[in-house]
mmCIF file of C-alpha atoms and ligand atoms in Angstrom:
data_model
loop_
_atom_site.group_PDB
_atom_site.id
_atom_site.type_symbol
_atom_site.label_atom_id
_atom_site.label_comp_id
_atom_site.label_asym_id
_atom_site.label_seq_id
_atom_site.Cartn_x
_atom_site.Cartn_y
_atom_site.Cartn_z
ATOM 1 C CA MET A 1 44.843 54.835 -41.653
ATOM 2 C CA ILE A 2 45.339 53.478 -45.140
ATOM 3 C CA ASP A 3 48.125 54.903 -47.297
ATOM 4 C CA VAL A 4 46.669 53.647 -50.544
ATOM 5 C CA GLU A 5 49.506 54.779 -52.817
ATOM 6 C CA LYS A 6 52.060 53.019 -50.646
ATOM 7 C CA ILE A 7 49.883 49.905 -50.578
ATOM 8 C CA ARG A 8 49.364 49.910 -54.355
ATOM 9 C CA ALA A 9 53.132 49.881 -54.830
ATOM 10 C CA ASP A 10 53.138 46.454 -53.120
ATOM 11 C CA PHE A 11 50.879 45.014 -55.860
ATOM 12 C CA PRO A 12 52.765 45.058 -59.186
ATOM 13 C CA ILE A 13 49.712 43.929 -61.192
ATOM 14 C CA LEU A 14 47.813 47.102 -60.262
ATOM 15 C CA SER A 15 50.106 49.210 -62.406
ATOM 16 C CA ARG A 16 49.579 47.220 -65.586
ATOM 17 C CA THR A 17 47.311 48.289 -68.410
ATOM 18 C CA VAL A 18 44.654 46.345 -70.307
ATOM 19 C CA TYR A 19 43.650 47.493 -73.810
ATOM 20 C CA ASP A 20 46.054 50.401 -73.228
ATOM 21 C CA LYS A 21 43.962 51.582 -70.282
ATOM 22 C CA PRO A 22 45.041 51.555 -66.639
ATOM 23 C CA LEU A 23 43.656 48.441 -64.991
ATOM 24 C CA VAL A 24 40.797 49.059 -62.559
ATOM 25 C CA TYR A 25 40.388 45.802 -60.678
ATOM 26 C CA PHE A 26 36.962 45.464 -59.087
ATOM 27 C CA ASP A 27 36.698 41.669 -59.023
ATOM 28 C CA ASN A 28 38.073 41.247 -55.537
ATOM 29 C CA SER A 29 35.275 38.960 -54.348
ATOM 30 C CA ALA A 30 36.348 36.411 -56.952
ATOM 31 C CA THR A 31 39.996 36.662 -56.034
ATOM 32 C CA THR A 32 42.338 39.307 -54.680
ATOM 33 C CA GLN A 33 45.658 40.403 -56.130
ATOM 34 C CA LYS A 34 48.843 39.368 -54.373
ATOM 35 C CA PRO A 35 51.340 41.664 -52.667
ATOM 36 C CA ARG A 36 54.993 41.245 -53.603
ATOM 37 C CA CYS A 37 55.837 39.654 -50.222
ATOM 38 C CA VAL A 38 53.431 36.768 -50.897
ATOM 39 C CA VAL A 39 54.779 36.050 -54.383
ATOM 40 C CA GLU A 40 58.363 36.317 -53.120
ATOM 41 C CA SER A 41 57.574 33.896 -50.318
ATOM 42 C CA LEU A 42 56.425 31.291 -52.858
ATOM 43 C CA VAL A 43 59.473 31.764 -55.073
ATOM 44 C CA ASN A 44 61.938 31.853 -52.186
ATOM 45 C CA GLU A 45 60.564 28.740 -50.564
ATOM 46 C CA TYR A 46 60.770 26.822 -53.832
ATOM 47 C CA TYR A 47 64.297 28.130 -54.407
ATOM 48 C CA SER A 48 65.717 27.555 -50.984
ATOM 49 C CA VAL A 49 63.609 25.445 -48.622
ATOM 50 C CA ASN A 50 61.563 23.059 -50.733
ATOM 51 C CA ALA A 51 61.204 19.549 -49.299
ATOM 52 C CA ASN A 52 58.220 17.425 -48.375
ATOM 53 C CA VAL A 53 56.961 18.143 -44.872
ATOM 54 C CA HIS A 54 56.408 15.999 -41.768
ATOM 55 C CA ARG A 55 58.208 12.871 -42.893
ATOM 56 C CA GLY A 56 61.822 13.904 -43.230
ATOM 57 C CA VAL A 57 64.733 13.768 -40.829
ATOM 58 C CA HIS A 58 66.823 15.939 -43.101
ATOM 59 C CA PHE A 59 67.378 19.659 -42.656
ATOM 60 C CA LEU A 60 65.231 20.959 -45.502
ATOM 61 C CA SER A 61 62.265 18.799 -44.612
ATOM 62 C CA GLN A 62 62.420 19.995 -41.054
ATOM 63 C CA GLN A 63 62.703 23.615 -42.113
ATOM 64 C CA ALA A 64 59.761 23.263 -44.517
ATOM 65 C CA THR A 65 57.762 21.559 -41.743
ATOM 66 C CA GLU A 66 58.553 24.403 -39.361
ATOM 67 C CA LEU A 67 57.326 26.963 -41.892
ATOM 68 C CA HIS A 68 54.164 24.953 -42.581
ATOM 69 C CA GLU A 69 53.343 24.548 -38.898
ATOM 70 C CA ALA A 70 54.233 28.187 -38.205
ATOM 71 C CA ALA A 71 51.656 29.088 -40.861
ATOM 72 C CA ARG A 72 49.069 27.094 -38.912
ATOM 73 C CA GLU A 73 49.889 29.181 -35.849
ATOM 74 C CA THR A 74 49.611 32.397 -37.908
ATOM 75 C CA VAL A 75 46.123 31.346 -39.055
ATOM 76 C CA ARG A 76 45.159 30.381 -35.503
ATOM 77 C CA ALA A 77 46.146 33.774 -34.155
ATOM 78 C CA PHE A 78 44.492 35.596 -37.074
ATOM 79 C CA ILE A 79 41.078 34.074 -36.397
ATOM 80 C CA ASN A 80 41.607 33.710 -32.633
ATOM 81 C CA ALA A 81 41.090 29.952 -32.497
ATOM 82 C CA ARG A 82 42.004 28.255 -29.229
ATOM 83 C CA SER A 83 44.524 25.838 -30.672
ATOM 84 C CA THR A 84 46.392 25.015 -33.873
ATOM 85 C CA ASN A 85 44.646 21.624 -33.642
ATOM 86 C CA GLU A 86 41.544 23.504 -34.770
ATOM 87 C CA ILE A 87 43.105 24.651 -38.058
ATOM 88 C CA VAL A 88 42.725 22.192 -40.944
ATOM 89 C CA PHE A 89 44.435 23.190 -44.178
ATOM 90 C CA THR A 90 42.340 22.542 -47.277
ATOM 91 C CA ARG A 91 42.301 23.756 -50.892
ATOM 92 C CA GLY A 92 39.813 26.502 -50.079
ATOM 93 C CA THR A 93 36.304 27.216 -48.841
ATOM 94 C CA THR A 94 34.777 24.758 -51.292
ATOM 95 C CA GLU A 95 36.900 21.880 -50.094
ATOM 96 C CA SER A 96 36.374 22.880 -46.459
ATOM 97 C CA ILE A 97 32.595 22.720 -46.869
ATOM 98 C CA ASN A 98 32.753 19.466 -48.843
ATOM 99 C CA LEU A 99 34.962 17.975 -46.141
ATOM 100 C CA LEU A 100 32.500 18.922 -43.455
ATOM 101 C CA ALA A 101 29.411 17.886 -45.394
ATOM 102 C CA TYR A 102 30.919 14.472 -46.042
ATOM 103 C CA SER A 103 32.383 13.904 -42.639
ATOM 104 C CA PHE A 104 29.637 15.444 -40.502
ATOM 105 C CA GLY A 105 27.031 13.778 -42.700
ATOM 106 C CA GLU A 106 28.732 10.420 -42.265
ATOM 107 C CA ALA A 107 28.922 10.678 -38.480
ATOM 108 C CA PHE A 108 25.848 12.625 -37.469
ATOM 109 C CA MET A 109 23.137 12.574 -40.127
ATOM 110 C CA GLN A 110 20.581 10.021 -41.099
ATOM 111 C CA GLU A 111 17.629 9.826 -43.437
ATOM 112 C CA GLY A 112 15.057 12.473 -42.575
ATOM 113 C CA ASP A 113 17.553 14.784 -40.843
ATOM 114 C CA GLU A 114 17.702 18.438 -41.811
ATOM 115 C CA VAL A 115 20.317 21.100 -42.504
ATOM 116 C CA ILE A 116 19.448 24.812 -42.516
ATOM 117 C CA LEU A 117 21.022 27.024 -45.214
ATOM 118 C CA SER A 118 20.123 30.529 -46.364
ATOM 119 C CA VAL A 119 18.733 31.766 -49.646
ATOM 120 C CA MET A 120 21.927 33.740 -50.342
ATOM 121 C CA GLU A 121 24.391 30.841 -50.236
ATOM 122 C CA HIS A 122 27.151 30.356 -52.781
ATOM 123 C CA HIS A 123 26.795 27.072 -54.689
ATOM 124 C CA SER A 124 29.688 25.721 -52.636
ATOM 125 C CA ASN A 125 27.439 25.848 -49.572
ATOM 126 C CA ILE A 126 24.486 24.280 -51.368
ATOM 127 C CA VAL A 127 25.712 21.533 -53.664
ATOM 128 C CA PRO A 128 27.723 19.569 -51.042
ATOM 129 C CA TRP A 129 24.528 19.358 -48.955
ATOM 130 C CA GLN A 130 22.552 18.239 -51.983
ATOM 131 C CA ILE A 131 25.118 15.503 -52.622
ATOM 132 C CA LEU A 132 24.706 14.495 -48.984
ATOM 133 C CA ALA A 133 20.926 14.649 -49.409
ATOM 134 C CA ALA A 134 21.171 12.213 -52.326
ATOM 135 C CA ARG A 135 23.492 9.914 -50.369
ATOM 136 C CA LYS A 136 21.714 9.950 -47.037
ATOM 137 C CA GLY A 137 18.192 11.201 -47.651
ATOM 138 C CA ILE A 138 18.510 14.383 -45.593
ATOM 139 C CA SER A 139 16.581 17.526 -46.478
ATOM 140 C CA ILE A 140 17.509 21.190 -46.797
ATOM 141 C CA LYS A 141 15.621 24.076 -45.169
ATOM 142 C CA VAL A 142 16.227 27.613 -46.415
ATOM 143 C CA ILE A 143 16.222 30.891 -44.447
ATOM 144 C CA PRO A 144 14.438 33.521 -46.575
ATOM 145 C CA MET A 145 15.372 37.202 -46.835
ATOM 146 C CA ASN A 146 13.631 40.549 -47.251
ATOM 147 C CA ASP A 147 13.965 42.770 -50.333
ATOM 148 C CA ASN A 148 16.968 44.593 -48.835
ATOM 149 C CA GLY A 149 18.812 41.283 -48.709
ATOM 150 C CA GLU A 150 18.581 40.716 -44.953
ATOM 151 C CA LEU A 151 17.821 37.284 -43.542
ATOM 152 C CA LEU A 152 14.447 36.957 -41.821
ATOM 153 C CA MET A 153 15.444 35.903 -38.352
ATOM 154 C CA ASP A 154 11.911 35.068 -37.219
ATOM 155 C CA GLU A 155 11.553 32.698 -40.154
ATOM 156 C CA TYR A 156 14.944 31.220 -39.303
ATOM 157 C CA LYS A 157 13.772 30.407 -35.782
ATOM 158 C CA LYS A 158 10.752 28.569 -37.197
ATOM 159 C CA LEU A 159 12.921 26.232 -39.302
ATOM 160 C CA PHE A 160 14.243 24.244 -36.355
ATOM 161 C CA SER A 161 12.827 20.810 -35.600
ATOM 162 C CA GLU A 162 14.119 17.823 -33.678
ATOM 163 C CA LYS A 163 15.551 16.684 -37.027
ATOM 164 C CA THR A 164 17.804 19.745 -37.452
ATOM 165 C CA LYS A 165 21.428 18.616 -37.293
ATOM 166 C CA LEU A 166 23.390 21.592 -38.646
ATOM 167 C CA VAL A 167 23.063 25.251 -39.672
ATOM 168 C CA SER A 168 25.373 26.374 -42.476
ATOM 169 C CA VAL A 169 25.264 30.009 -43.595
ATOM 170 C CA THR A 170 27.464 32.568 -45.238
ATOM 171 C CA HIS A 171 28.984 35.344 -43.159
ATOM 172 C CA VAL A 172 28.932 37.852 -46.028
ATOM 173 C CA SER A 173 26.974 37.423 -49.261
ATOM 174 C CA ASN A 174 29.217 37.481 -52.331
ATOM 175 C CA VAL A 175 26.352 39.020 -54.344
ATOM 176 C CA LEU A 176 24.452 41.347 -52.021
ATOM 177 C CA GLY A 177 27.287 42.213 -49.668
ATOM 178 C CA THR A 178 24.992 41.544 -46.706
ATOM 179 C CA VAL A 179 26.882 40.921 -43.484
ATOM 180 C CA ASN A 180 24.727 38.328 -41.771
ATOM 181 C CA PRO A 181 24.295 38.344 -37.978
ATOM 182 C CA VAL A 182 26.255 35.124 -37.641
ATOM 183 C CA LYS A 183 26.816 35.462 -33.921
ATOM 184 C CA GLU A 184 23.075 35.655 -33.343
ATOM 185 C CA ILE A 185 22.443 32.876 -35.883
ATOM 186 C CA THR A 186 24.915 30.717 -33.962
ATOM 187 C CA ALA A 187 23.421 31.548 -30.552
ATOM 188 C CA ILE A 188 19.931 30.617 -31.784
ATOM 189 C CA ALA A 189 21.214 27.301 -33.196
ATOM 190 C CA HIS A 190 22.903 26.586 -29.874
ATOM 191 C CA GLU A 191 19.579 27.052 -28.054
ATOM 192 C CA HIS A 192 18.531 23.991 -30.075
ATOM 193 C CA ASN A 193 21.866 22.204 -29.470
ATOM 194 C CA VAL A 194 22.620 22.448 -33.168
ATOM 195 C CA PRO A 195 26.184 23.133 -34.375
ATOM 196 C CA VAL A 196 26.946 25.806 -36.963
ATOM 197 C CA LEU A 197 29.222 26.165 -39.998
ATOM 198 C CA ILE A 198 29.989 29.681 -41.205
ATOM 199 C CA ASP A 199 31.195 30.276 -44.767
ATOM 200 C CA GLY A 200 33.742 33.015 -44.183
ATOM 201 C CA ALA A 201 35.008 33.272 -47.780
ATOM 202 C CA GLN A 202 33.824 36.880 -48.050
ATOM 203 C CA SER A 203 34.310 38.014 -44.462
ATOM 204 C CA VAL A 204 37.877 37.018 -43.596
ATOM 205 C CA PRO A 205 39.437 39.363 -46.200
ATOM 206 C CA HIS A 206 37.484 42.368 -44.968
ATOM 207 C CA MET A 207 36.976 42.312 -41.198
ATOM 208 C CA THR A 208 38.289 40.924 -37.944
ATOM 209 C CA VAL A 209 36.892 37.455 -37.324
ATOM 210 C CA ASP A 210 37.175 35.884 -33.902
ATOM 211 C CA MET A 211 36.330 32.215 -33.508
ATOM 212 C CA GLN A 212 36.013 32.364 -29.742
ATOM 213 C CA ASP A 213 33.680 35.334 -29.889
ATOM 214 C CA LEU A 214 31.621 33.913 -32.769
ATOM 215 C CA ASP A 215 31.392 30.517 -31.069
ATOM 216 C CA ALA A 216 30.415 28.633 -34.253
ATOM 217 C CA GLU A 217 31.645 25.042 -34.352
ATOM 218 C CA PHE A 218 33.058 25.344 -37.880
ATOM 219 C CA PHE A 219 34.265 28.135 -40.153
ATOM 220 C CA ALA A 220 35.637 27.990 -43.702
ATOM 221 C CA PHE A 221 37.669 30.417 -45.802
ATOM 222 C CA SER A 222 39.953 30.623 -48.853
ATOM 223 C CA GLY A 223 43.538 31.868 -48.928
ATOM 224 C CA HIS A 224 43.309 33.407 -52.393
ATOM 225 C CA LYS A 225 40.528 35.789 -51.336
ATOM 226 C CA VAL A 226 42.664 37.133 -48.498
ATOM 227 C CA TYR A 227 45.658 38.071 -50.679
ATOM 228 C CA GLY A 228 47.264 34.627 -50.371
ATOM 229 C CA PRO A 229 48.007 32.061 -53.066
ATOM 230 C CA THR A 230 45.429 29.908 -54.812
ATOM 231 C CA GLY A 231 45.015 26.303 -53.733
ATOM 232 C CA VAL A 232 45.084 26.781 -49.986
ATOM 233 C CA GLY A 233 42.288 27.411 -47.519
ATOM 234 C CA VAL A 234 41.146 26.609 -44.023
ATOM 235 C CA LEU A 235 38.508 24.681 -42.183
ATOM 236 C CA TYR A 236 38.372 25.782 -38.574
ATOM 237 C CA GLY A 237 36.602 23.386 -36.231
ATOM 238 C CA LYS A 238 36.310 23.248 -32.471
ATOM 239 C CA GLU A 239 38.752 20.577 -31.406
ATOM 240 C CA GLU A 240 36.206 18.377 -29.659
ATOM 241 C CA TRP A 241 34.106 18.369 -32.836
ATOM 242 C CA LEU A 242 36.975 17.690 -35.228
ATOM 243 C CA ASN A 243 38.054 14.737 -33.116
ATOM 244 C CA LYS A 244 34.541 13.285 -33.311
ATOM 245 C CA LEU A 245 34.452 13.413 -37.117
ATOM 246 C CA PRO A 246 35.702 10.633 -39.399
ATOM 247 C CA PRO A 247 38.371 11.435 -42.017
ATOM 248 C CA TYR A 248 37.340 12.740 -45.405
ATOM 249 C CA GLN A 249 40.162 11.200 -47.420
ATOM 250 C CA GLY A 250 42.652 8.461 -46.621
ATOM 251 C CA GLY A 251 46.370 8.370 -47.373
ATOM 252 C CA GLY A 252 49.719 9.411 -46.013
ATOM 253 C CA GLU A 253 50.137 12.014 -43.261
ATOM 254 C CA MET A 254 46.732 11.305 -41.692
ATOM 255 C CA ILE A 255 47.630 8.030 -39.940
ATOM 256 C CA GLN A 256 49.498 6.950 -36.823
ATOM 257 C CA SER A 257 49.914 3.361 -38.017
ATOM 258 C CA VAL A 258 48.722 1.194 -40.878
ATOM 259 C CA SER A 259 48.557 -2.557 -41.272
ATOM 260 C CA PHE A 260 46.342 -4.546 -43.581
ATOM 261 C CA GLU A 261 44.257 -5.438 -40.556
ATOM 262 C CA LYS A 262 43.867 -2.040 -38.955
ATOM 263 C CA THR A 263 44.711 1.637 -39.430
ATOM 264 C CA VAL A 264 44.918 4.124 -36.567
ATOM 265 C CA PHE A 265 44.200 7.690 -37.642
ATOM 266 C CA GLU A 266 45.948 10.811 -36.442
ATOM 267 C CA GLN A 267 44.038 13.310 -34.334
ATOM 268 C CA ALA A 268 42.827 16.559 -35.919
ATOM 269 C CA PRO A 269 44.032 18.430 -37.867
ATOM 270 C CA LEU A 270 46.319 15.863 -39.569
ATOM 271 C CA LYS A 271 43.466 13.349 -39.746
ATOM 272 C CA PHE A 272 41.883 15.607 -42.386
ATOM 273 C CA GLU A 273 45.063 16.357 -44.328
ATOM 274 C CA ALA A 274 45.753 13.208 -46.333
ATOM 275 C CA GLY A 275 48.645 13.428 -48.781
ATOM 276 C CA THR A 276 51.276 16.084 -49.331
ATOM 277 C CA PRO A 277 49.821 19.418 -48.257
ATOM 278 C CA ASP A 278 50.378 22.645 -50.179
ATOM 279 C CA TYR A 279 53.127 23.636 -47.753
ATOM 280 C CA ILE A 280 54.458 26.349 -50.065
ATOM 281 C CA GLY A 281 50.936 27.769 -50.234
ATOM 282 C CA THR A 282 50.406 27.709 -46.481
ATOM 283 C CA THR A 283 53.590 29.735 -45.969
ATOM 284 C CA GLY A 284 52.350 32.159 -48.627
ATOM 285 C CA LEU A 285 49.013 32.416 -46.832
ATOM 286 C CA ALA A 286 50.832 33.207 -43.584
ATOM 287 C CA LYS A 287 52.707 35.995 -45.383
ATOM 288 C CA ALA A 288 49.408 37.386 -46.671
ATOM 289 C CA ILE A 289 47.949 37.290 -43.167
ATOM 290 C CA ASP A 290 51.029 39.076 -41.809
ATOM 291 C CA TYR A 291 50.580 41.663 -44.556
ATOM 292 C CA VAL A 292 46.921 42.470 -43.819
ATOM 293 C CA THR A 293 47.530 42.293 -40.079
ATOM 294 C CA ALA A 294 50.254 44.926 -40.395
ATOM 295 C CA ILE A 295 47.787 47.224 -42.182
ATOM 296 C CA GLY A 296 45.173 46.358 -39.560
ATOM 297 C CA MET A 297 41.867 44.600 -40.251
ATOM 298 C CA ASP A 298 39.969 47.452 -38.611
ATOM 299 C CA ASN A 299 41.701 49.989 -40.868
ATOM 300 C CA ILE A 300 40.889 47.804 -43.857
ATOM 301 C CA ALA A 301 37.233 47.544 -42.836
ATOM 302 C CA ALA A 302 36.929 51.312 -42.268
ATOM 303 C CA TYR A 303 38.554 52.247 -45.582
ATOM 304 C CA GLU A 304 36.564 49.700 -47.594
ATOM 305 C CA HIS A 305 33.384 50.944 -45.928
ATOM 306 C CA GLU A 306 34.227 54.477 -47.015
ATOM 307 C CA LEU A 307 34.857 53.281 -50.589
ATOM 308 C CA THR A 308 31.581 51.345 -50.653
ATOM 309 C CA GLU A 309 29.571 54.302 -49.335
ATOM 310 C CA TYR A 310 31.159 56.554 -51.932
ATOM 311 C CA ALA A 311 30.498 54.057 -54.735
ATOM 312 C CA THR A 312 26.897 53.538 -53.628
ATOM 313 C CA ARG A 313 26.250 57.277 -53.615
ATOM 314 C CA ARG A 314 27.815 57.784 -57.032
ATOM 315 C CA LEU A 315 26.143 54.741 -58.618
ATOM 316 C CA LYS A 316 22.725 55.775 -57.340
ATOM 317 C CA ASP A 317 23.081 58.929 -59.447
ATOM 318 C CA VAL A 318 23.337 56.912 -62.650
ATOM 319 C CA ASP A 319 20.075 56.897 -64.619
ATOM 320 C CA GLY A 320 18.287 53.563 -64.499
ATOM 321 C CA LEU A 321 20.805 51.876 -62.184
ATOM 322 C CA ARG A 322 19.341 49.435 -59.662
ATOM 323 C CA ILE A 323 21.398 48.101 -56.769
ATOM 324 C CA PHE A 324 20.666 44.600 -55.451
ATOM 325 C CA GLY A 325 21.340 44.337 -51.753
ATOM 326 C CA GLU A 326 20.809 47.292 -49.464
ATOM 327 C CA ALA A 327 21.226 45.655 -46.092
ATOM 328 C CA GLU A 328 22.009 47.858 -43.143
ATOM 329 C CA HIS A 329 25.217 45.908 -42.547
ATOM 330 C CA LYS A 330 26.973 45.585 -45.843
ATOM 331 C CA GLY A 331 30.459 44.633 -47.017
ATOM 332 C CA SER A 332 32.370 46.042 -49.977
ATOM 333 C CA VAL A 333 30.309 44.427 -52.742
ATOM 334 C CA ILE A 334 27.837 46.185 -55.028
ATOM 335 C CA SER A 335 25.655 44.242 -57.451
ATOM 336 C CA PHE A 336 23.693 46.224 -60.006
ATOM 337 C CA LEU A 337 21.911 46.361 -63.345
ATOM 338 C CA VAL A 338 21.372 49.389 -65.560
ATOM 339 C CA GLY A 339 18.063 49.717 -67.419
ATOM 340 C CA ASN A 340 17.627 46.789 -69.763
ATOM 341 C CA ILE A 341 21.326 46.396 -70.473
ATOM 342 C CA HIS A 342 22.358 42.770 -70.142
ATOM 343 C CA HIS A 343 24.944 42.241 -67.399
ATOM 344 C CA LEU A 344 27.250 40.493 -69.848
ATOM 345 C CA ASP A 345 27.165 43.429 -72.277
ATOM 346 C CA MET A 346 27.888 45.860 -69.455
ATOM 347 C CA GLY A 347 30.774 43.738 -68.175
ATOM 348 C CA THR A 348 32.270 43.237 -71.629
ATOM 349 C CA LEU A 349 32.151 46.927 -72.497
ATOM 350 C CA LEU A 350 33.527 48.000 -69.121
ATOM 351 C CA ASP A 351 36.362 45.558 -69.684
ATOM 352 C CA ARG A 352 37.263 47.411 -72.905
ATOM 353 C CA LEU A 353 37.685 50.486 -70.719
ATOM 354 C CA GLY A 354 40.105 48.598 -68.496
ATOM 355 C CA ILE A 355 37.561 47.973 -65.729
ATOM 356 C CA ALA A 356 37.344 44.405 -64.428
ATOM 357 C CA VAL A 357 33.959 43.576 -62.905
ATOM 358 C CA ARG A 358 32.216 40.225 -62.622
ATOM 359 C CA THR A 359 28.951 39.435 -64.358
ATOM 360 C CA GLY A 360 26.460 36.595 -64.126
ATOM 361 C CA HIS A 361 24.871 34.630 -61.328
ATOM 362 C CA HIS A 362 28.013 34.664 -59.142
ATOM 363 C CA CYS A 363 27.510 30.986 -58.224
ATOM 364 C CA ALA A 364 24.306 31.915 -56.419
ATOM 365 C CA GLN A 365 21.531 30.829 -58.772
ATOM 366 C CA PRO A 366 18.934 30.236 -56.035
ATOM 367 C CA LEU A 367 19.475 33.862 -54.982
ATOM 368 C CA MET A 368 18.996 34.999 -58.592
ATOM 369 C CA ILE A 369 15.692 33.118 -58.651
ATOM 370 C CA ARG A 370 14.673 34.928 -55.436
ATOM 371 C CA LEU A 371 15.599 38.272 -57.029
ATOM 372 C CA GLY A 372 13.818 37.375 -60.270
ATOM 373 C CA ILE A 373 16.870 38.086 -62.425
ATOM 374 C CA GLU A 374 19.426 36.087 -64.372
ATOM 375 C CA GLY A 375 22.499 37.872 -63.158
ATOM 376 C CA THR A 376 24.063 41.154 -62.112
ATOM 377 C CA VAL A 377 27.162 43.221 -62.662
ATOM 378 C CA ARG A 378 29.249 43.093 -59.506
ATOM 379 C CA ALA A 379 31.934 45.509 -58.381
ATOM 380 C CA SER A 380 33.793 44.415 -55.271
ATOM 381 C CA PHE A 381 36.387 46.576 -53.563
ATOM 382 C CA SER A 382 39.655 46.061 -51.748
ATOM 383 C CA PHE A 383 41.782 48.377 -49.611
ATOM 384 C CA TYR A 384 44.022 48.929 -52.654
ATOM 385 C CA ASN A 385 41.188 50.507 -54.648
ATOM 386 C CA THR A 386 40.621 54.259 -54.828
ATOM 387 C CA LYS A 387 37.789 56.752 -55.221
ATOM 388 C CA GLU A 388 39.303 57.741 -58.578
ATOM 389 C CA GLU A 389 38.813 54.165 -59.752
ATOM 390 C CA ILE A 390 35.187 54.324 -58.632
ATOM 391 C CA ASP A 391 34.815 57.541 -60.637
ATOM 392 C CA ALA A 392 36.224 55.659 -63.642
ATOM 393 C CA LEU A 393 33.618 52.929 -63.104
ATOM 394 C CA VAL A 394 30.783 55.443 -62.930
ATOM 395 C CA ASP A 395 32.022 57.241 -66.077
ATOM 396 C CA GLY A 396 32.369 53.875 -67.795
ATOM 397 C CA ILE A 397 28.819 52.834 -66.907
ATOM 398 C CA LYS A 398 27.506 56.156 -68.240
ATOM 399 C CA LYS A 399 29.448 55.699 -71.477
ATOM 400 C CA VAL A 400 28.124 52.167 -71.944
ATOM 401 C CA SER A 401 24.563 53.284 -71.126
ATOM 402 C CA LYS A 402 24.717 55.909 -73.886
ATOM 403 C CA MET A 403 25.536 53.188 -76.408
ATOM 404 C CA PHE A 404 22.204 51.430 -75.758
HETATM 405 N N1 PLP B 514 31.544 30.990 -50.481
HETATM 406 C C1 PLP B 514 31.435 32.260 -50.892
HETATM 407 C C2 PLP B 514 30.517 33.193 -50.172
HETATM 408 C C3 PLP B 514 32.177 32.706 -51.979
HETATM 409 O O1 PLP B 514 32.058 33.961 -52.396
HETATM 410 C C4 PLP B 514 33.044 31.787 -52.631
HETATM 411 C C5 PLP B 514 33.808 32.198 -53.820
HETATM 412 O O2 PLP B 514 33.520 33.169 -54.479
HETATM 413 C C6 PLP B 514 33.140 30.490 -52.158
HETATM 414 C C7 PLP B 514 32.370 30.128 -51.072
HETATM 415 C C8 PLP B 514 34.022 29.480 -52.792
HETATM 416 O O3 PLP B 514 35.357 29.804 -52.596
HETATM 417 P P1 PLP B 514 36.507 28.980 -53.314
HETATM 418 O O4 PLP B 514 36.169 28.956 -54.767
HETATM 419 O O5 PLP B 514 37.746 29.734 -53.005
HETATM 420 O O6 PLP B 514 36.507 27.615 -52.715
#
């Protein structure tokens, strides 16, 4: 069970005010707030352990390396990967997808080949493939959805051809909240011998994810969305796949030997980690993972589900409010519009009441085109949010509505 008051005490920012109002933070899909233990980990490591990793014989370097590699093990256990060799540290989901698009594209895709995406992808799972399309002449196929925001699986099955080289879809939509059936999506791709990349940016913070159960070849997520620091993320890849892929960037750390005639690369994951990694960040991410693990991902999922149900019920009572995304399986994200009120006006006026929501296209413009709108107001919940805060949101929306 979640003891929300106890949890809130771990997040100093949640007790601040904005415009003299208590902060209500409902922008958790964009980034989450950080518990004290994560911030202290960053400060303490800089104060007492800081040294560059992997290369040093001296004490501090070895201690920093141990922390960095222990963080890799923490991530491995958290997502139930088989080996730490399957955990590549990156800057975040965006870099993970760019890495894969470049590297997979280089090794396995040629002109005329196809990648399957879905209509609800974040730009970070669209644009890297478009860059690859421009470089290599591949094309992009798109899985459509129904009006509830659920992917049309029969249409998905029809998109495969002998040219299909990869499927890349989001686990949870950052706009609609839809939890996609990624295990089924993966199994169908495997029937065609096609590997799969899952964008887990919006799933990892909210539910248990298990790489061995999911069976996708690749999976990406961001540390800052799972209560960790900014600037660190993960690309998971099955070891046999990572070892088949060429490096994304060259430099230190990713080589076994270099001469002007020939360079021998490291195996995965170091092959993909050129340069000094964000070793302070990876330790902070491990602390964040320890923190959510101690609460329990299943407890988090159950509590956030309860909050989302409550919010949905209350929001549906507001005159003229339309919710976008009513999938049967939904995460803790609610996108909405009220009457003809522009999303930006709603967001700006809610902000004056101390309520932080996100407005706009949420980096999913193709989805906005599908919905026939320019943008939405989005409230996204965390396990540190409360029903009282949802009441404040509903009251705020009513107040703003009266002004129009
Ligand atoms: N994918 C999804 C579904 C997201 O919601 C986001 C961020 O909001 C990203 C990818 C990109 O994450 P980041 O900016 O941390 O790289």
